[in-house]
């Protein structure tokens, strides 16, 4: 009988290791700048995902290695406008979404965010919703109140007249908290990367990685998805008009996807931006905004350049969708920014780095400087690089609603109030806690004082 000797096994293992090293060192991605370890394993990237620091980790790699960086053996991140056009081109680039988007399935359904199929959707802004929130948006503008405002806006866009009333209804407020305070990311990552480990260790896992539990939101969207009398402009009404018949769960999944994305992105951008505006280094922009609002009381948003500049700079520094958006290189491979990559290589761009690395477009990129958006020179190039909501046919479909929400609230607040940080707040608590699709303050709170302005 043939017996495998220890020396044979050791030699076979060594051969496998050497073969793997040769394959990795001669691969196409080996030519891409990046840390040596990223050429051999993706464990470092996965660790940062579990540690809620993927986006910042990739951004630091770009700072060290430049506009193109290898972040895993088969994954490359880019920051150039040419790469954005190539990967996310609205004409149909052929770069399919990776299975990474399965992390964001709702009720086991692929939604407009997680779907592998491209689709263009446009969200109208409901004037009823804007006017309703105009009068109550400044009630308690801490982080939860900003999320409440965003929740009311987006649910009215989804279900009007059956939207939420988080600022006045306790049940709706609790529902919003369930969605906005979702801490299930680590649990979903373990389930995605190792389903077997997730099943075997689920009881232990839940002690530090919570499952997604949002029963109030589930009930809210499922019950409203059954309604037949929603307004014509609502997303639900449009879903019901589709040629392909969607069942209640399909429609509820789409609506919950919109709801979660709308609450987190809009609420957190406002949270980070208003915090910045409240700091001594940026408080002058409150005065400039107030002067503009008072000198043009009946102006439309298009007639308020300082408001547009402040919001655009806020979106540049604190993108609504800071994460990288991974895609597969199509059949036959592609050349991106001079690097030839084979098919099935994972490629991506992330807004935080697009905005923070291209200092030829945004000088002093780490500085909050709204005036850059008022300069005529280079304006078109700056706006091409404004990637807070992604771009092309796969960009954020709620961009127009989100912009209207944020401009409405900023005008309502800073025409009547000055804001300043509460004494209990520390700057480190406002560091970015990366939730992949969105970000939130590390301390999960943002307390601001609202001081009425006379005159």
C-alpha atoms as one frame of an Amber mdcrd trajectory, in Angstrom:
protein
   0.000   0.000   0.000   1.277   3.441  -0.991   1.921   5.638   2.046   2.460
   9.385   1.749   5.597  10.321   3.650   5.835  13.574   5.612   8.578  14.791
   3.274   6.354  14.166   0.237   3.470  16.097   1.807   5.807  18.931   2.750
   7.205  19.054  -0.771   3.710  19.052  -2.292   2.658  21.892  -0.015   5.779
  23.865  -0.922   5.072  23.306  -4.628   1.536  24.599  -4.205   2.788  27.692
  -2.382   5.430  28.401  -5.028   2.877  27.889  -7.809   0.476  30.305  -6.116
   3.249  32.876  -5.695   4.230  32.627  -9.357   0.608  32.996 -10.473   0.071
  36.017  -8.256   3.372  37.698  -9.130   2.746  37.327 -12.866  -0.936  38.291
 -12.785  -2.273  41.440 -14.437  -3.174  43.021 -11.100   0.384  42.472  -9.806
   1.422  45.367 -12.049  -1.010  47.707 -10.277   0.415  49.755  -7.368  -0.655
  48.626  -3.930   0.529  46.985  -0.702   2.358  43.704  -1.323  -0.045  41.708
   0.825  -3.008  42.742  -1.333  -1.480  40.744  -4.197  -1.849  37.514  -2.234
  -4.917  37.791  -0.016  -8.141  39.736   0.394  -8.233  39.101   4.145  -6.972
  42.592   4.981  -9.788  44.170   2.958 -12.344  41.835   4.554 -11.035  42.748
   7.996 -11.580  46.426   7.296 -15.100  45.669   6.071 -15.886  43.863   9.331
 -14.241  46.688  11.269 -16.387  49.335   9.492 -13.345  50.992   7.914 -13.289
  49.732   4.289 -13.876  53.148   2.695 -11.260  54.944   4.805  -8.775  52.080
   4.272  -9.107  52.321   0.480  -8.833  56.113   0.681  -5.575  55.836   2.632
  -4.239  53.398   0.016  -4.981  55.962  -2.690  -3.140  58.625  -0.695  -0.100
  56.342  -0.492  -0.139  54.706  -3.935  -1.928  57.163  -6.213  -5.059  57.244
  -8.393  -4.993  53.505  -9.174  -4.497  50.973  -6.400  -4.809  47.213  -5.953
  -6.913  46.531  -2.861  -7.153  42.711  -3.158  -5.684  40.046  -5.487  -8.499
  40.493  -8.004  -9.758  43.976  -7.124  -8.580  47.417  -8.240  -9.811  50.880
  -7.202  -9.677  53.987  -9.429 -10.237  57.726  -8.930 -10.040  59.284 -12.414
 -12.949  60.699 -14.391 -11.924  58.476 -17.325 -12.247  55.384 -15.128 -15.661
  56.547 -13.892 -16.865  56.986 -17.471 -15.492  53.601 -18.502 -16.895  51.603
 -15.580 -20.186  53.392 -14.949 -20.948  54.881 -18.376 -24.669  55.587 -18.795
 -24.700  54.208 -22.322 -24.330  50.677 -20.996 -20.740  49.927 -20.073 -21.090
  46.159 -19.785 -19.529  46.184 -16.319 -21.981  44.060 -14.332 -22.453  44.468
 -10.600 -20.719  41.880  -8.448 -22.370  39.571  -5.940 -21.309  42.098  -3.293
 -24.679  43.785  -3.831 -26.440  40.697  -2.474 -25.570  42.173   0.928 -28.344
  44.691   0.320 -31.131  42.339  -0.701 -34.477  42.997   0.962 -36.810  40.064
   1.738 -34.474  37.980  -0.448 -35.248  40.233  -3.433 -32.808  42.196  -5.553
 -33.896  45.826  -5.503 -33.028  48.808  -7.719 -29.849  49.237  -5.677 -28.809
  45.591  -5.498 -30.050  44.420  -8.893 -27.598  43.237 -11.528 -29.812  44.724
 -14.219 -29.301  48.374 -15.107 -32.267  50.721 -14.924 -32.906  54.465 -15.067
 -35.473  55.886 -12.653 -36.329  59.492 -11.874 -37.898  60.635  -8.620 -40.056
  63.744  -8.749 -40.050  66.004  -5.716 -43.417  66.248  -4.054 -44.229  69.858
  -3.266 -46.700  68.677  -0.618 -43.936  66.811   1.187 -41.523  69.741   1.017
 -44.068  72.234   2.314 -45.150  69.905   5.121 -41.576  69.466   6.335 -40.662
  73.128   5.782 -42.792  74.086   8.785 -41.559  71.405  11.162 -38.066  70.492
   9.986 -36.343  72.481  12.733 -38.152  70.852  15.661 -35.253  68.928  17.249
 -32.379  68.934  14.836 -30.039  66.422  16.380 -28.994  63.337  14.413 -32.293
  61.454  15.051 -34.344  64.493  14.038 -32.439  64.777  10.762 -33.202  61.133
  10.088 -36.843  61.753  11.014 -37.008  64.609   8.521 -35.451  62.427   5.802
 -37.790  59.539   6.633 -40.891  61.733   6.347 -39.733  63.110   3.001 -38.884
  59.757   1.448 -41.953  57.877   2.723 -44.254  60.548   1.324 -42.452  60.144
  -1.981 -43.077  56.407  -1.699 -46.630  56.239  -0.320 -48.307  59.687  -0.151
 -50.746  60.240   1.545 -49.647  57.300   3.723 -46.149  58.565   4.548 -44.662
  58.680   8.021 -44.863  61.521  10.539 -41.763  60.804  12.592 -41.516  64.211
  14.227 -44.975  63.926  15.767 -45.867  60.216  15.821 -44.005  58.001  18.306
 -44.615  54.770  16.382 -43.260  56.290  13.175 -40.298  57.680  15.092 -39.508
  54.230  16.502 -39.786  52.729  13.019 -37.296  55.287  11.741 -34.885  54.479
  14.581 -34.994  50.782  13.672 -33.989  51.530  10.091 -31.421  54.258  10.812
 -29.793  52.408  13.722 -29.378  49.137  11.819 -26.209  47.452  13.182 -26.444
  44.260  11.141 -23.567  44.971   8.735 -21.056  42.626  10.381 -23.667  39.863
  10.605 -24.495  40.209   6.899 -20.805  40.255   5.938 -20.147  36.985   7.776
 -23.225  35.447   6.150 -22.044  36.657   2.728 -18.418  35.512   2.996 -18.983
  32.311   4.988 -22.578  30.996   4.999 -21.493  27.788   6.753 -19.769  29.668
   9.579 -22.816  31.924   9.846 -25.134  28.936  10.262 -22.891  27.067  12.690
 -22.078  30.056  14.874 -25.250  32.110  14.607 -25.949  32.110  18.350 -22.422
  33.298  19.183 -22.336  35.690  16.249 -25.409  37.614  17.372 -23.640  38.605
  20.592 -21.353  40.955  18.638 -22.900  41.085  15.141 -26.618  41.750  15.283
 -29.072  40.375  12.722 -31.261  42.850  10.881 -34.456  43.320  12.891 -36.785
  46.080  11.679 -40.312  44.726  12.308 -42.014  48.141  12.378 -40.512  49.115
   9.034 -41.362  45.702   7.579 -44.982  46.112   8.606 -45.086  49.734   7.409
 -43.908  49.017   3.866 -45.851  45.766   3.443 -49.136  47.317   4.565 -48.624
  50.427   2.443 -47.626  48.321  -0.560 -51.180  46.949  -0.516 -52.726  50.416
  -0.870 -54.415  51.267  -4.170 -55.022  54.978  -3.598 -51.517  56.433  -3.462
 -50.791  59.691  -5.322 -49.750  59.573  -8.961 -46.219  60.832  -8.274 -45.373
  58.102  -5.747 -42.868  55.336  -6.356 -45.485  52.759  -5.345 -47.894  54.011
  -7.996 -45.168  53.724 -10.623 -44.257  50.220  -9.519 -47.877  49.167  -9.927
 -47.926  50.621 -13.435 -44.972  48.530 -14.598 -45.592  46.088 -17.457 -44.170
  43.231 -15.409 -46.507  42.429 -12.534 -44.813  42.761  -9.145 -46.281  41.066
  -6.109 -46.680  42.841  -2.770 -43.342  41.564  -1.437 -41.502  42.756  -4.559
 -42.990  46.233  -4.189 -42.386  46.291  -0.433 -38.748  45.291  -0.995 -38.234
  48.135  -3.468 -39.883  50.634  -1.138 -37.922  49.528   1.933 -34.728  49.783
  -0.117 -35.600  53.378  -1.083 -36.598  54.150   2.485 -33.393  52.878   4.103
 -31.178  54.551   1.509 -33.084  57.832   1.715 -32.940  58.021   5.501 -29.259
  57.186   5.848 -27.832  59.177   2.948 -29.795  62.404   3.370 -29.834  62.327
   7.163 -26.130  61.620   7.513 -24.987  64.155   4.904 -27.000  66.832   6.725
 -25.601  65.651  10.038 -21.952  65.906   8.931 -22.530  69.157   7.017 -24.346
  70.954   9.837 -21.653  69.816  12.256 -19.013  71.344   9.972 -20.997  74.578
   9.632 -21.212  74.785  13.428 -17.442  74.634  13.966 -15.543  77.919  14.507
 -13.550  77.430  11.282 -16.734  77.290   9.169 -19.276  79.334  11.106 -18.886
  82.255   8.681 -20.838  80.246   6.111 -23.895  80.405   8.348 -23.756  84.198
   8.058 -23.250  84.079   4.282 -26.198  81.730   3.890 -28.423  83.894   6.070
 -27.496  87.028   4.101 -28.359  85.272   0.850 -31.686  83.953   2.144 -32.751
  87.331   3.533 -31.739  89.258   0.429 -33.682  86.836  -1.793 -36.686  85.677
   0.279 -38.661  84.439  -2.731 -35.765  82.980  -4.700 -35.807  79.473  -6.114
 -32.956  77.128  -5.254 -31.340  77.852  -8.627 -31.082  81.509  -7.596 -29.157
  80.780  -4.375 -25.503  80.224  -5.375 -24.097  80.179  -1.835 -26.585  77.508
  -0.771 -25.611  75.444  -3.803 -21.916  75.943  -3.045 -22.245  74.958   0.615
 -24.248  71.831  -0.196 -21.934  70.776  -3.023 -18.928  71.185  -0.763 -20.728
  69.213   1.937 -21.415  66.425  -0.542 -17.789  66.508  -1.670 -16.447  66.189
   1.872 -19.215  63.916   3.177 -20.549  61.989   0.144 -24.055  60.560   0.298
 -22.653  57.262  -1.007 -18.953  57.200   0.045 -18.441  53.487  -0.630 -16.752
  51.855  -3.597 -19.195  50.462  -6.159 -17.683  47.199  -7.474 -18.178  45.931
 -11.027 -16.809  43.042 -13.074 -14.585  43.746 -16.078 -16.550  42.502 -19.127
 -15.696  39.592 -21.409 -12.455  40.104 -23.278 -10.922  42.365 -20.622 -10.448
  46.126 -20.676  -7.702  48.735 -20.374  -8.465  51.268 -17.621  -6.097  54.144
 -16.874  -3.321  52.312 -18.720  -3.707  48.977 -16.911  -4.827  45.933 -18.900
  -7.210  43.907 -16.757  -8.719  40.514 -17.629 -12.428  39.766 -17.521 -13.958
  39.185 -14.102 -11.457  41.487 -12.404 -13.379  43.530  -9.826 -13.009  47.267
 -10.451 -14.525  50.218  -8.623 -14.417  53.905  -7.755 -15.459  55.476  -4.453
 -16.665  59.035  -3.998 -14.550  59.749  -0.926 -11.381  59.179  -2.952 -12.609
  60.720  -6.216 -13.226  63.908  -4.221 -10.167  63.652  -1.984  -7.365  62.516
  -4.313  -7.848  64.726  -7.370  -6.210  67.860  -5.980  -5.779  69.263  -9.502
  -9.581  69.576  -9.489 -10.102  70.259  -5.772  -7.024  72.081  -4.382  -6.555
  71.437  -0.655  -9.072  68.578  -0.828  -9.145  68.080   2.947 -10.323  71.672
   3.471 -14.022  72.608   3.631 -14.088  75.471   1.132 -17.486  76.204  -0.492
 -16.042  79.169  -2.430 -14.486  76.732  -4.895 -17.990  76.097  -6.301 -18.477
  79.817  -6.995 -15.400  80.095  -9.221 -16.084  80.170 -12.964 -12.700  78.723
 -13.882 -12.781  74.928 -13.771 -16.468  74.786 -12.815 -17.426  72.204 -15.455
 -14.552  69.941 -14.427 -15.441  70.225 -10.736 -19.026  69.246 -11.406 -17.908
  66.276 -13.511 -15.883  65.106 -10.523 -18.789  65.650  -8.098 -19.585  61.981
  -7.583 -21.503  62.006  -4.305 -24.474  60.189  -5.858 -22.494  58.081  -8.356
 -23.262  58.725 -12.043 -24.788  57.393 -15.242 -27.824  55.156 -15.425 -26.740
  53.388 -12.252 -26.403  56.535 -10.193 -28.506  57.280  -7.144 -32.108  57.456
  -8.332 -33.096  59.601  -5.352 -30.587  62.383  -6.075 -33.136  65.036  -7.029
 -35.338  64.357  -4.007 -32.312  64.334  -1.697 -30.994  67.645  -3.051 -34.401
  69.297  -2.605 -34.729  67.922   0.943 -31.300  69.154   1.977 -31.629  72.613
   0.413 -35.075  73.038   1.963 -33.858  72.190   5.433 -30.657  74.244   5.224
 -32.630  77.296   4.104 -35.215  76.853   6.861 -32.601  76.424   9.574 -30.000
  79.034   8.675 -32.469  81.769   7.803 -33.670  81.663  11.417 -31.005  80.025
  13.585 -27.326  79.856  14.348 -26.007  76.420  15.243 -23.140  75.475  17.500
 -21.911  72.153  18.931 -23.272  71.050  22.267 -20.622  71.084  25.011 -20.892
  67.304  25.366 -19.776  66.691  21.769 -16.179  65.739  20.912 -14.712  66.007
  17.422 -13.542  62.382  17.407 -17.130  61.208  17.863 -17.888  62.728  14.444
 -15.350  60.552  12.635 -16.838  58.443   9.842 -18.242  55.041  10.812 -18.308
  53.177   7.502 -21.505  51.212   6.823 -20.449  50.422   3.212 -23.424  52.023
   1.447 -23.504  54.982   3.825 -21.569  56.471   6.703 -22.547  57.806  10.090
 -20.828  59.511  13.038 -18.661  57.107  14.991 -20.310  58.232  18.213 -23.776
  57.694  16.663 -24.894  61.096  17.911 -24.674  64.719  16.825 -25.969  67.316
  19.253 -26.232  70.915  18.095 -27.587  74.009  19.813 -30.033  76.149  17.841
 -29.884  79.819  18.750 -32.651  82.004  17.242 -31.345  84.906  15.175 -32.918
  88.316  15.750 -34.152  90.507  12.944
